[in-house]
Backbone as numpy.savetxt, mean C-alpha at the origin, in Angstrom:
# Nx Ny Nz CAx CAy CAz Cx Cy Cz
-21.26 16.48 -6.25 -19.89 16.98 -6.29 -19.91 18.51 -6.43
-19.31 19.22 -5.48 -19.33 20.67 -5.55 -18.30 21.20 -6.55
-18.29 22.53 -6.70 -17.44 23.15 -7.72 -15.96 22.85 -7.50
-15.51 22.95 -6.25 -14.10 22.70 -5.93 -13.70 21.28 -6.28
-14.58 20.32 -6.00 -14.30 18.92 -6.29 -14.23 18.68 -7.80
-15.12 19.36 -8.55 -15.10 19.22 -10.00 -13.80 19.79 -10.59
-13.37 20.92 -10.04 -12.12 21.53 -10.50 -10.94 20.59 -10.21
-10.96 19.98 -9.03 -9.89 19.04 -8.67 -9.81 17.90 -9.67
-10.96 17.37 -10.02 -11.00 16.25 -10.98 -10.42 16.67 -12.32
-10.79 17.84 -12.81 -10.32 18.29 -14.12 -8.83 18.62 -14.08
-8.36 19.20 -12.98 -6.93 19.51 -12.87 -6.11 18.23 -12.87
-6.54 17.24 -12.10 -5.83 15.96 -12.07 -5.85 15.29 -13.45
-6.96 15.41 -14.15 -7.05 14.82 -15.49 -6.09 15.50 -16.46
-5.98 16.83 -16.35 -5.07 17.57 -17.22 -3.62 17.21 -16.92
-3.29 17.16 -15.63 -1.92 16.79 -15.23 -1.60 15.38 -15.70
-2.58 14.49 -15.60 -2.39 13.11 -16.04 -2.07 13.05 -17.52
-2.80 13.79 -18.33 -2.55 13.81 -19.77 -1.18 14.40 -20.07
-0.78 15.41 -19.30 0.52 16.04 -19.49 1.65 15.04 -19.27
1.59 14.31 -18.15 2.65 13.35 -17.85 2.64 12.17 -18.81
1.47 11.82 -19.32 1.38 10.72 -20.27 2.17 11.00 -21.54
2.28 12.27 -21.89 2.96 12.65 -23.12 4.49 12.74 -22.96
4.96 12.69 -21.72 6.39 12.82 -21.47 7.09 11.47 -21.50
8.37 11.49 -21.80 9.16 10.27 -21.74 9.37 9.88 -20.29
9.72 8.63 -20.08 9.97 8.16 -18.71 11.13 8.90 -18.07
12.16 9.16 -18.84 13.32 9.88 -18.32 12.93 11.28 -17.86
12.09 11.94 -18.64 11.64 13.29 -18.27 10.78 13.22 -17.01
9.96 12.19 -16.90 9.15 12.01 -15.70 10.03 11.86 -14.46
11.13 11.14 -14.62 12.05 10.96 -13.50 12.67 12.29 -13.09
13.13 13.06 -14.06 13.75 14.35 -13.76 12.78 15.26 -13.02
11.55 15.32 -13.52 10.54 16.15 -12.87 10.24 15.66 -11.45
10.14 14.35 -11.30 9.83 13.80 -9.98 10.92 14.11 -8.96
12.18 14.12 -9.40 13.27 14.42 -8.49 13.23 15.88 -8.05
12.84 16.76 -8.96 12.68 18.18 -8.60 11.53 18.34 -7.60
10.45 17.64 -7.87 9.31 17.70 -6.95 9.71 17.19 -5.58
10.45 16.09 -5.54 10.91 15.53 -4.27 11.77 16.53 -3.50
12.64 17.23 -4.22 13.49 18.22 -3.58 12.70 19.36 -2.97
11.69 19.81 -3.70 10.84 20.89 -3.18 10.07 20.42 -1.94
9.53 19.22 -2.02 8.78 18.69 -0.88 9.68 18.53 0.35
10.87 18.01 0.13 11.79 17.76 1.24 12.26 19.05 1.90
12.61 20.04 1.09 13.24 21.25 1.64 12.25 22.35 2.02
11.08 22.40 1.33 10.22 23.56 1.51 8.81 23.25 1.99
8.41 21.99 1.96 7.06 21.64 2.43 7.23 20.56 3.50
7.43 20.99 4.75 7.83 20.05 5.80 6.71 19.22 6.42
5.50 19.28 5.82 4.39 18.52 6.40 4.74 17.04 6.51
4.68 16.51 7.72 4.93 15.10 8.05 6.40 14.69 7.93
7.25 15.62 7.58 8.68 15.29 7.50 9.21 14.90 8.88
8.78 15.63 9.90 9.23 15.32 11.27 8.73 13.94 11.70
7.48 13.62 11.32 6.92 12.31 11.65 7.74 11.20 11.00
8.07 11.40 9.73 8.85 10.39 9.00 10.23 10.21 9.60
10.86 11.31 9.96 12.19 11.24 10.58 12.13 10.49 11.91
11.14 10.82 12.70 10.97 10.15 14.00 10.72 8.66 13.82
9.89 8.30 12.84 9.60 6.89 12.57 10.86 6.13 12.15
11.65 6.74 11.30 12.90 6.10 10.85 13.87 5.89 12.02
13.95 6.86 12.89 14.84 6.74 14.05 14.34 5.66 15.01
13.02 5.52 15.10 12.45 4.47 15.95 12.74 3.09 15.37
12.59 2.97 14.06 12.78 1.67 13.41 14.26 1.29 13.30
15.11 2.29 13.12 16.54 2.02 12.90 17.40 2.84 13.86
17.29 2.58 15.16 18.05 3.37 16.14 19.56 3.20 16.01
19.98 2.13 15.35 21.41 1.85 15.23 22.08 2.66 14.12
21.28 3.31 13.29 21.84 4.04 12.17 22.08 5.51 12.50
23.00 6.10 11.76 23.38 7.49 12.00 22.32 8.46 11.46
22.43 9.72 11.90 21.52 10.75 11.41 21.68 10.95 9.90
22.90 10.79 9.41 23.14 10.93 7.96 22.42 9.84 7.20
22.46 8.60 7.71 21.75 7.49 7.06 20.24 7.75 7.07
19.72 8.22 8.20 18.29 8.53 8.32 17.90 9.60 7.30
18.72 10.65 7.21 18.43 11.75 6.28 18.45 11.27 4.83
19.46 10.49 4.47 19.55 9.99 3.10 18.41 9.04 2.75
18.04 8.20 3.71 16.92 7.28 3.48 15.62 8.06 3.27
15.42 9.09 4.06 14.21 9.90 3.92 14.20 10.64 2.58
15.34 11.20 2.18 15.42 11.87 0.89 15.09 10.89 -0.25
15.63 9.69 -0.15 15.34 8.68 -1.18 13.89 8.26 -1.17
13.27 8.28 0.00 11.84 7.96 0.09 11.00 9.03 -0.61
11.37 10.29 -0.43 10.69 11.38 -1.15 10.81 11.17 -2.66
12.02 10.84 -3.11 12.24 10.63 -4.54 11.43 9.44 -5.05
11.42 8.38 -4.25 10.74 7.16 -4.66 9.24 7.40 -4.85
8.61 8.01 -3.85 7.16 8.18 -3.93 6.75 9.30 -4.88
7.61 10.27 -5.09 7.31 11.31 -6.08 7.25 10.69 -7.47
8.23 9.84 -7.78 8.24 9.20 -9.09 7.07 8.23 -9.26
6.78 7.47 -8.21 5.70 6.50 -8.33 4.33 7.18 -8.44
4.20 8.36 -7.84 2.93 9.08 -8.00 2.78 9.58 -9.44
3.89 10.07 -10.02 3.83 10.50 -11.41 3.52 9.31 -12.32
4.10 8.17 -12.00 3.78 6.96 -12.78 2.29 6.64 -12.72
1.71 6.81 -11.53 0.28 6.55 -11.39 -0.52 7.55 -12.22
-0.10 8.82 -12.21 -0.80 9.82 -13.00 -0.72 9.50 -14.49
0.41 8.93 -14.91 0.62 8.61 -16.33 0.10 7.23 -16.70
-0.53 6.56 -15.79 -1.09 5.22 -16.04 -2.22 5.32 -17.05
-2.38 4.37 -17.98 -1.69 3.08 -18.06 -0.43 3.08 -18.93
-0.15 4.21 -19.62 1.01 4.24 -20.52 2.30 3.94 -19.75
2.38 4.37 -18.50 3.62 4.20 -17.72 3.94 2.74 -17.45
2.99 1.85 -17.65 3.23 0.43 -17.39 3.56 -0.37 -18.66
3.60 0.31 -19.79 3.78 -0.40 -21.07 5.09 -1.16 -21.15
6.14 -0.60 -20.56 7.46 -1.22 -20.71 8.01 -1.81 -19.42
7.16 -1.99 -18.43 7.67 -2.50 -17.16 7.86 -4.02 -17.21
8.79 -4.49 -16.40 9.03 -5.91 -16.25 8.69 -6.30 -14.81
7.90 -7.34 -14.66 7.46 -7.77 -13.33 7.84 -9.22 -13.10
8.62 -9.44 -12.07 8.93 -10.80 -11.62 7.97 -11.13 -10.47
7.37 -12.28 -10.53 6.39 -12.66 -9.51 6.86 -13.91 -8.76
6.96 -13.79 -7.47 7.29 -14.93 -6.61 6.07 -15.28 -5.76
5.66 -16.54 -5.84 4.55 -16.99 -5.00 3.19 -17.00 -5.68
3.17 -16.88 -7.00 1.87 -16.89 -7.68 1.14 -18.21 -7.45
1.89 -19.30 -7.37 1.25 -20.60 -7.13 0.58 -20.64 -5.77
1.15 -19.91 -4.79 0.54 -19.87 -3.47 -0.80 -19.15 -3.53
-0.86 -18.07 -4.31 -2.13 -17.36 -4.48 -3.14 -18.22 -5.22
-2.70 -18.90 -6.27 -3.60 -19.76 -7.04 -4.14 -20.91 -6.19
-3.27 -21.49 -5.38 -3.70 -22.58 -4.50 -4.72 -22.08 -3.47
-4.51 -20.88 -2.98 -5.45 -20.30 -2.01 -6.81 -20.08 -2.66
-6.80 -19.59 -3.89 -8.06 -19.34 -4.60 -8.80 -20.66 -4.85
-8.05 -21.70 -5.15 -8.65 -23.01 -5.47 -9.39 -23.62 -4.28
-9.12 -23.13 -3.08 -9.85 -23.64 -1.92 -11.33 -23.27 -1.96
-11.66 -22.24 -2.74 -13.06 -21.89 -2.96 -13.75 -21.17 -1.83
-12.99 -20.55 -0.94 -13.62 -19.82 0.18 -13.12 -18.37 0.24
-12.61 -17.91 -0.90 -12.11 -16.54 -0.94 -10.70 -16.45 -0.40
-10.07 -15.31 -0.63 -8.70 -15.09 -0.17 -8.61 -13.71 0.48
-7.88 -13.64 1.58 -7.60 -12.36 2.23 -6.21 -11.93 1.81
-6.13 -10.87 1.03 -4.85 -10.35 0.57 -4.47 -9.16 1.45
-3.42 -9.34 2.24 -2.97 -8.30 3.15 -1.83 -7.54 2.48
-1.87 -6.22 2.55 -0.80 -5.43 1.97 -0.52 -4.22 2.85
0.28 -3.30 2.32 0.70 -2.15 3.13 1.09 -0.99 2.22
1.40 0.14 2.86 1.87 1.31 2.12 3.38 1.17 1.89
3.70 0.23 1.07 5.09 -0.06 0.76 5.24 -0.18 -0.74
6.34 0.39 -1.25 6.67 0.21 -2.65 5.62 0.77 -3.60
5.69 0.38 -4.85 4.72 0.82 -5.84 3.46 -0.03 -5.76
2.66 0.20 -4.73 1.51 -0.69 -4.48 0.49 -0.66 -5.62
0.49 0.41 -6.40 -0.44 0.44 -7.54 -0.05 -0.60 -8.59
1.24 -0.92 -8.69 1.69 -1.95 -9.64 1.16 -3.31 -9.22
1.12 -3.56 -7.91 0.56 -4.83 -7.41 -0.89 -4.97 -7.85
-1.68 -3.91 -7.63 -3.08 -3.95 -8.04 -3.23 -4.10 -9.54
-2.37 -3.41 -10.28 -2.39 -3.49 -11.75 -2.13 -4.92 -12.21
-1.12 -5.56 -11.64 -0.79 -6.92 -12.05 -1.94 -7.88 -11.74
-2.52 -7.74 -10.58 -3.64 -8.61 -10.22 -4.81 -8.41 -11.19
-5.08 -7.15 -11.52 -6.20 -6.86 -12.41 -6.02 -7.39 -13.81
-4.85 -7.16 -14.41 -4.65 -7.58 -15.80 -4.50 -9.09 -15.92
-4.27 -9.75 -14.78 -4.20 -11.22 -14.80 -5.49 -11.86 -14.29
-6.54 -11.07 -14.29 -7.90 -11.56 -14.02 -8.13 -12.08 -12.60
-7.35 -11.58 -11.65 -7.64 -11.90 -10.25 -8.72 -10.95 -9.76
-9.73 -11.50 -9.16 -10.90 -10.72 -8.76 -10.65 -10.01 -7.41
-9.89 -8.93 -7.48 -9.55 -8.17 -6.27 -10.61 -7.13 -5.97
-10.99 -7.09 -4.69 -11.88 -6.04 -4.19 -11.15 -5.37 -3.03
-10.56 -4.24 -3.32 -9.74 -3.57 -2.32 -10.54 -2.66 -1.42
-10.33 -2.79 -0.13 -10.99 -1.92 0.84 -10.19 -0.62 0.93
-10.81 0.48 0.65 -10.11 1.76 0.58 -10.83 2.83 1.40
-10.06 3.85 1.76 -10.62 5.01 2.45 -11.08 6.01 1.40
-12.34 6.39 1.43 -12.85 7.34 0.44 -12.27 8.72 0.71
-11.79 9.36 -0.36 -11.24 10.71 -0.25 -12.36 11.70 0.05
-12.06 12.67 0.90 -13.05 13.69 1.22 -13.38 14.53 -0.01
-12.37 14.75 -0.85 -12.58 15.47 -2.09 -13.13 14.48 -3.13
-14.39 14.64 -3.50 -15.03 13.69 -4.39 -14.40 13.68 -5.78
-13.85 14.81 -6.18 -13.19 14.86 -7.48 -11.93 14.02 -7.50
-11.12 14.15 -6.45 -9.91 13.34 -6.34 -10.26 11.87 -6.23
-11.30 11.58 -5.45 -11.72 10.19 -5.27 -12.15 9.57 -6.61
-12.90 10.33 -7.40 -13.34 9.84 -8.71 -12.15 9.59 -9.62
-11.18 10.49 -9.61 -10.01 10.35 -10.47 -9.22 9.09 -10.11
-8.92 8.90 -8.82 -8.14 7.74 -8.39 -8.89 6.44 -8.67
-10.18 6.46 -8.45 -10.97 5.24 -8.69 -10.98 4.88 -10.17
-11.13 5.87 -11.02 -11.15 5.60 -12.46 -9.81 5.07 -12.95
-8.72 5.59 -12.39 -7.40 5.10 -12.77 -7.25 3.61 -12.43
-7.67 3.26 -11.24 -7.52 1.87 -10.80 -8.47 0.94 -11.56
-9.60 1.45 -11.97 -10.54 0.62 -12.72 -10.02 0.26 -14.10
-9.01 0.99 -14.58 -8.40 0.66 -15.86 -7.73 -0.71 -15.81
-7.39 -1.15 -14.60 -6.82 -2.50 -14.41 -7.87 -3.48 -13.90
-9.13 -3.08 -13.94 -10.26 -3.91 -13.48 -10.27 -4.09 -11.97
-9.63 -3.16 -11.25 -9.67 -3.19 -9.79 -10.90 -2.44 -9.30
-11.64 -3.07 -8.40 -12.83 -2.44 -7.84 -12.63 -2.15 -6.36
-13.21 -1.03 -5.92 -13.10 -0.61 -4.54 -14.32 -1.00 -3.72
-14.08 -1.23 -2.46 -15.14 -1.24 -1.46 -14.69 -0.26 -0.41
-15.48 0.75 -0.16 -15.05 1.77 0.78 -15.38 1.39 2.21
-14.53 1.85 3.10 -14.73 1.56 4.51 -16.06 2.12 5.01
-16.54 1.53 6.07 -17.79 1.95 6.72 -19.01 1.69 5.84
-18.93 0.68 4.97 -20.09 0.33 4.14 -20.87 -0.83 4.74
-20.37 -1.40 5.82 -21.03 -2.55 6.42 -20.22 -3.81 6.22
-20.10 -4.58 7.26 -19.27 -5.79 7.22 -19.83 -6.85 6.28
-21.13 -6.86 6.09 -21.73 -7.88 5.23 -21.16 -7.84 3.81
-20.95 -6.62 3.31 -20.41 -6.49 1.95 -18.99 -7.06 1.86
-18.23 -6.90 2.94 -16.86 -7.41 2.94 -16.85 -8.94 3.01
-17.70 -9.48 3.85 -17.79 -10.94 3.94 -18.33 -11.54 2.63
-19.17 -10.79 1.94 -19.71 -11.28 0.66 -18.61 -11.47 -0.38
-17.56 -10.65 -0.30 -16.44 -10.81 -1.23 -15.85 -12.21 -1.09
-15.68 -12.65 0.15 -15.13 -13.99 0.38 -16.14 -15.07 0.01
-17.41 -14.82 0.31 -18.43 -15.80 -0.07 -18.50 -15.99 -1.57
-18.19 -14.92 -2.30 -18.20 -14.98 -3.77 -16.88 -15.51 -4.34
-16.01 -15.98 -3.45 -14.73 -16.60 -3.82 -13.77 -15.61 -4.49
-13.89 -14.35 -4.11 -13.01 -13.31 -4.64 -11.91 -12.99 -3.62
-11.08 -12.01 -3.98 -9.95 -11.62 -3.13 -10.30 -10.33 -2.40
-10.25 -10.37 -1.09 -10.51 -9.19 -0.28 -9.18 -8.54 0.08
-8.94 -7.34 -0.45 -7.67 -6.66 -0.23 -7.73 -5.71 0.95
-6.83 -5.90 1.90 -6.79 -5.08 3.11 -5.41 -4.46 3.28
-5.36 -3.17 3.51 -4.10 -2.49 3.83 -4.05 -2.35 5.34
-3.05 -2.97 5.96 -3.09 -3.16 7.41 -1.84 -2.67 8.13
-1.34 -1.51 7.73 -0.09 -1.06 8.36 -0.18 0.35 8.96
-1.39 0.86 9.15 -1.53 2.17 9.76 -1.95 2.06 11.22
-1.76 3.15 11.95 -2.19 3.19 13.35 -3.70 2.97 13.41
-4.11 2.04 14.26 -5.53 1.68 14.36 -6.20 2.28 15.59
-5.51 3.20 16.24 -6.04 3.88 17.44 -6.41 2.85 18.50
-7.46 3.12 19.24 -7.82 2.24 20.34 -8.59 0.99 19.90
-8.93 0.93 18.60 -9.65 -0.23 18.08 -8.71 -1.35 17.64
-7.42 -1.05 17.60 -6.47 -2.03 17.10 -5.95 -2.97 18.17
-5.09 -3.87 17.75 -4.42 -4.79 18.66 -2.95 -4.38 18.68
-2.35 -4.37 19.85 -0.95 -3.95 19.95 -0.02 -5.14 19.72
0.82 -4.98 18.72 1.85 -5.98 18.42 3.16 -5.23 18.22
4.26 -5.96 18.15 5.55 -5.32 17.99 5.84 -5.03 16.52
6.21 -3.79 16.26 6.65 -3.36 14.94 7.98 -2.64 15.14
9.05 -3.26 14.70 10.40 -2.78 14.98 10.62 -2.63 16.49
10.19 -3.67 17.22 10.43 -3.77 18.67 9.73 -2.70 19.49
8.68 -2.12 18.93 7.90 -1.13 19.68 6.42 -1.42 19.48
5.61 -1.41 20.57 4.18 -1.70 20.43 3.49 -0.73 19.47
2.75 -1.30 18.54 2.05 -0.49 17.54 0.61 -0.97 17.41
-0.34 -0.05 17.53 -1.74 -0.40 17.35 -1.98 -0.73 15.88
-2.49 -1.93 15.64 -2.57 -2.44 14.26 -3.97 -2.96 13.98
-4.44 -2.70 12.78 -5.78 -3.16 12.40 -5.86 -4.69 12.47
-6.93 -5.17 13.04 -7.09 -6.62 13.24 -8.08 -7.24 12.27
-8.47 -6.48 11.24 -9.46 -6.98 10.29 -9.06 -8.26 9.60
-7.80 -8.34 9.16 -7.35 -9.55 8.45 -7.49 -10.77 9.34
-7.09 -10.63 10.60 -7.18 -11.75 11.54 -8.63 -12.15 11.78
-9.50 -11.17 11.94 -10.91 -11.47 12.20 -11.57 -12.16 11.02
-11.30 -11.67 9.82 -11.88 -12.31 8.63 -11.40 -13.76 8.52
-10.12 -13.99 8.80 -9.60 -15.35 8.73 -10.24 -16.25 9.79
-10.33 -15.76 11.01 -10.87 -16.58 12.10 -12.36 -16.87 11.88
-13.07 -15.95 11.25 -14.51 -16.13 11.06 -14.86 -16.92 9.80
-13.94 -17.02 8.85 -14.25 -17.68 7.58 -13.28 -18.80 7.22
-12.12 -18.80 7.86 -11.04 -19.73 7.53 -10.45 -19.48 6.14
-10.76 -18.32 5.55 -10.20 -17.98 4.24 -8.69 -17.84 4.36
-7.94 -18.40 3.42 -6.48 -18.31 3.47 -6.00 -16.87 3.34
-4.85 -16.59 3.94 -4.27 -15.25 3.92 -2.98 -15.25 3.11
-2.86 -14.25 2.26 -1.65 -14.05 1.46 -1.16 -12.63 1.69
0.13 -12.50 1.97 0.70 -11.15 2.07 1.23 -10.77 0.70
0.71 -9.68 0.13 1.12 -9.25 -1.20 1.83 -7.92 -1.15
2.97 -7.85 -1.83 3.74 -6.61 -1.81 4.53 -6.50 -3.10
4.74 -5.26 -3.54 5.50 -5.01 -4.75 6.75 -4.21 -4.41
7.88 -4.60 -4.98 9.16 -3.97 -4.71 9.76 -3.50 -6.03
10.22 -2.26 -6.05 10.92 -1.79 -7.24 12.37 -2.24 -7.16
12.83 -2.96 -8.17 14.18 -3.52 -8.15 15.13 -2.83 -9.12
14.59 -1.99 -10.01 15.41 -1.29 -10.99 14.52 -0.36 -11.80
15.08 0.26 -12.82 14.30 1.16 -13.66 13.28 0.35 -14.46
12.00 0.59 -14.17 10.90 -0.13 -14.81 10.92 -1.62 -14.52
11.58 -1.99 -13.43 11.64 -3.40 -13.03 11.08 -3.58 -11.62
10.22 -4.59 -11.48 9.51 -4.78 -10.22 9.48 -6.27 -9.85
9.32 -6.48 -8.56 9.18 -7.84 -8.05 7.98 -7.88 -7.13
7.06 -8.78 -7.41 5.89 -8.98 -6.55 6.12 -10.22 -5.71
5.92 -10.08 -4.42 6.03 -11.20 -3.49 4.64 -11.53 -2.95
4.25 -12.80 -3.10 2.97 -13.29 -2.59 3.30 -14.38 -1.56
3.13 -14.04 -0.29 3.64 -14.86 0.80 2.49 -15.39 1.65
2.33 -16.70 1.75 1.26 -17.26 2.60 1.50 -16.91 4.07
0.43 -16.56 4.75 0.48 -16.33 6.19 -0.18 -17.52 6.87
0.64 -18.33 7.52 0.15 -19.53 8.19 0.47 -19.45 9.68
-0.42 -18.88 10.46 -0.13 -18.68 11.88 -0.06 -19.98 12.67
0.82 -20.01 13.65 0.93 -21.17 14.54 -0.23 -21.17 15.52
-0.48 -20.00 16.09 -1.61 -19.83 17.01 -2.70 -19.05 16.28
-3.88 -19.56 16.32 -4.98 -18.90 15.63 -5.64 -17.89 16.56
-4.88 -16.84 16.83 -5.40 -15.73 17.64 -5.20 -14.44 16.87
-5.96 -13.42 17.24 -5.83 -12.13 16.58 -4.41 -11.60 16.71
-3.84 -11.75 17.92 -2.50 -11.23 18.16 -1.45 -11.93 17.31
-1.52 -13.24 17.24 -0.50 -14.00 16.51 -0.58 -13.75 15.02
-1.78 -13.74 14.48 -1.95 -13.51 13.05 -1.46 -12.11 12.67
-1.86 -11.13 13.47 -1.47 -9.75 13.18 0.04 -9.56 13.32
0.61 -10.20 14.34 2.05 -10.10 14.52 2.80 -10.73 13.35
2.29 -11.85 12.85 2.99 -12.55 11.79 3.01 -11.75 10.50
1.86 -11.19 10.10 1.88 -10.45 8.83 2.61 -9.11 8.98
2.63 -8.56 10.20 3.39 -7.33 10.43 4.89 -7.62 10.40
5.30 -8.77 10.92 6.70 -9.15 10.87 7.15 -9.39 9.43
6.26 -9.93 8.61 6.56 -10.11 7.19 6.89 -8.78 6.54
6.06 -7.77 6.83 6.32 -6.42 6.32 7.64 -5.87 6.85
7.87 -6.04 8.13 9.09 -5.50 8.75 10.35 -6.04 8.09
10.36 -7.33 7.80 11.54 -7.92 7.19 11.79 -7.35 5.80
10.73 -7.05 5.07 10.89 -6.47 3.74 11.37 -5.02 3.85
10.83 -4.28 4.81 11.26 -2.89 5.01 12.75 -2.81 5.32
13.25 -3.74 6.11 14.67 -3.74 6.46 15.56 -3.83 5.22
15.07 -4.51 4.19 15.84 -4.66 2.96 15.70 -3.45 2.04
14.53 -2.80 2.10 14.25 -1.67 1.20 13.63 -0.52 2.00
14.38 0.09 2.92 13.78 1.09 3.82 13.25 2.33 3.12
13.82 2.69 1.98 13.36 3.90 1.30 12.03 3.70 0.58
11.56 2.44 0.48 10.30 2.18 -0.22 9.11 2.06 0.72
9.32 2.34 2.00 8.18 2.34 2.93 7.68 3.76 3.13
6.39 3.92 3.24 5.77 5.24 3.40 5.83 5.63 4.89
6.92 6.28 5.26 7.19 6.60 6.66 6.36 7.77 7.18
5.52 8.35 6.37 4.85 9.60 6.71 3.59 9.42 7.55
3.17 8.17 7.77 2.08 7.91 8.70 2.60 7.92 10.13
1.81 8.40 11.05 2.21 8.39 12.47 1.95 7.00 13.03
2.84 6.07 12.68 2.61 4.65 12.92 2.48 4.30 14.41
3.24 4.96 15.28 3.22 4.65 16.70 2.47 5.72 17.49
1.46 6.28 16.89 0.72 7.39 17.51 0.01 6.96 18.79
-0.65 5.81 18.73 -1.42 5.31 19.88 -0.53 4.48 20.80
-0.64 4.73 22.09 0.19 4.03 23.06 -0.68 3.05 23.88
-0.12 1.92 24.25 -0.89 0.96 25.09 -1.27 1.60 26.42
-2.43 1.24 26.88 -2.88 1.75 28.18 -2.10 1.06 29.29
-1.68 1.83 30.25 -0.91 1.28 31.36 -1.84 0.75 32.44
């Protein structure tokens, strides 16, 4: 770890301790100010997010798009501060869980579980709940280029007993998670470039990672779509939804879990991370 990476780690640690000492109300006030600064003065990816919202919701007005985007900035600013203040920030939260029996039944099959998720809502709360309830989650993550930041984020998540497997480590390690009857966590809602499969996302072809489908087809491990939704102040709802494809093809499986995400986004549009260039890759003509 070079000097810059070490400094990053220590700065994040100091900021984390600072937010831990603040009340939740103060954290909210600060997060709203941060959101305002990001929205008005730091336009990185703002255009991408606006374009994505207009693609997903062409029937809505520019005012609705703008308000939804502003609320998305506020939502993710607060949730990032909550993550920095973890684990204290979770002391008073209330979590309603729908579908836990579906996850338990999948685990009881004894062949591992594929947990599909996305950049939606307070996803760190989902991981936290799984960890403190002794679910053996092994999340596949992208390693941060800054080793200091990567160490900080990994240590935070390990407080909930969540362990990472980083991408490009070899497929054998990922299959071993299922062989060991654990939960393989995959985030499958980003542009997958030319390696993905094109399915419809808000009625537009989107290159989508096919890893979940491949793992299922090669192992028959059950698939659960897991997502966390913020429903109020310190109140959350976790949805654990079985994915049972009619056709056992990569396209059908990927389309089904993407449609599951789409339906949730329609209900809570401000809780989706619109800042990824989701429709970046176009199908070849």
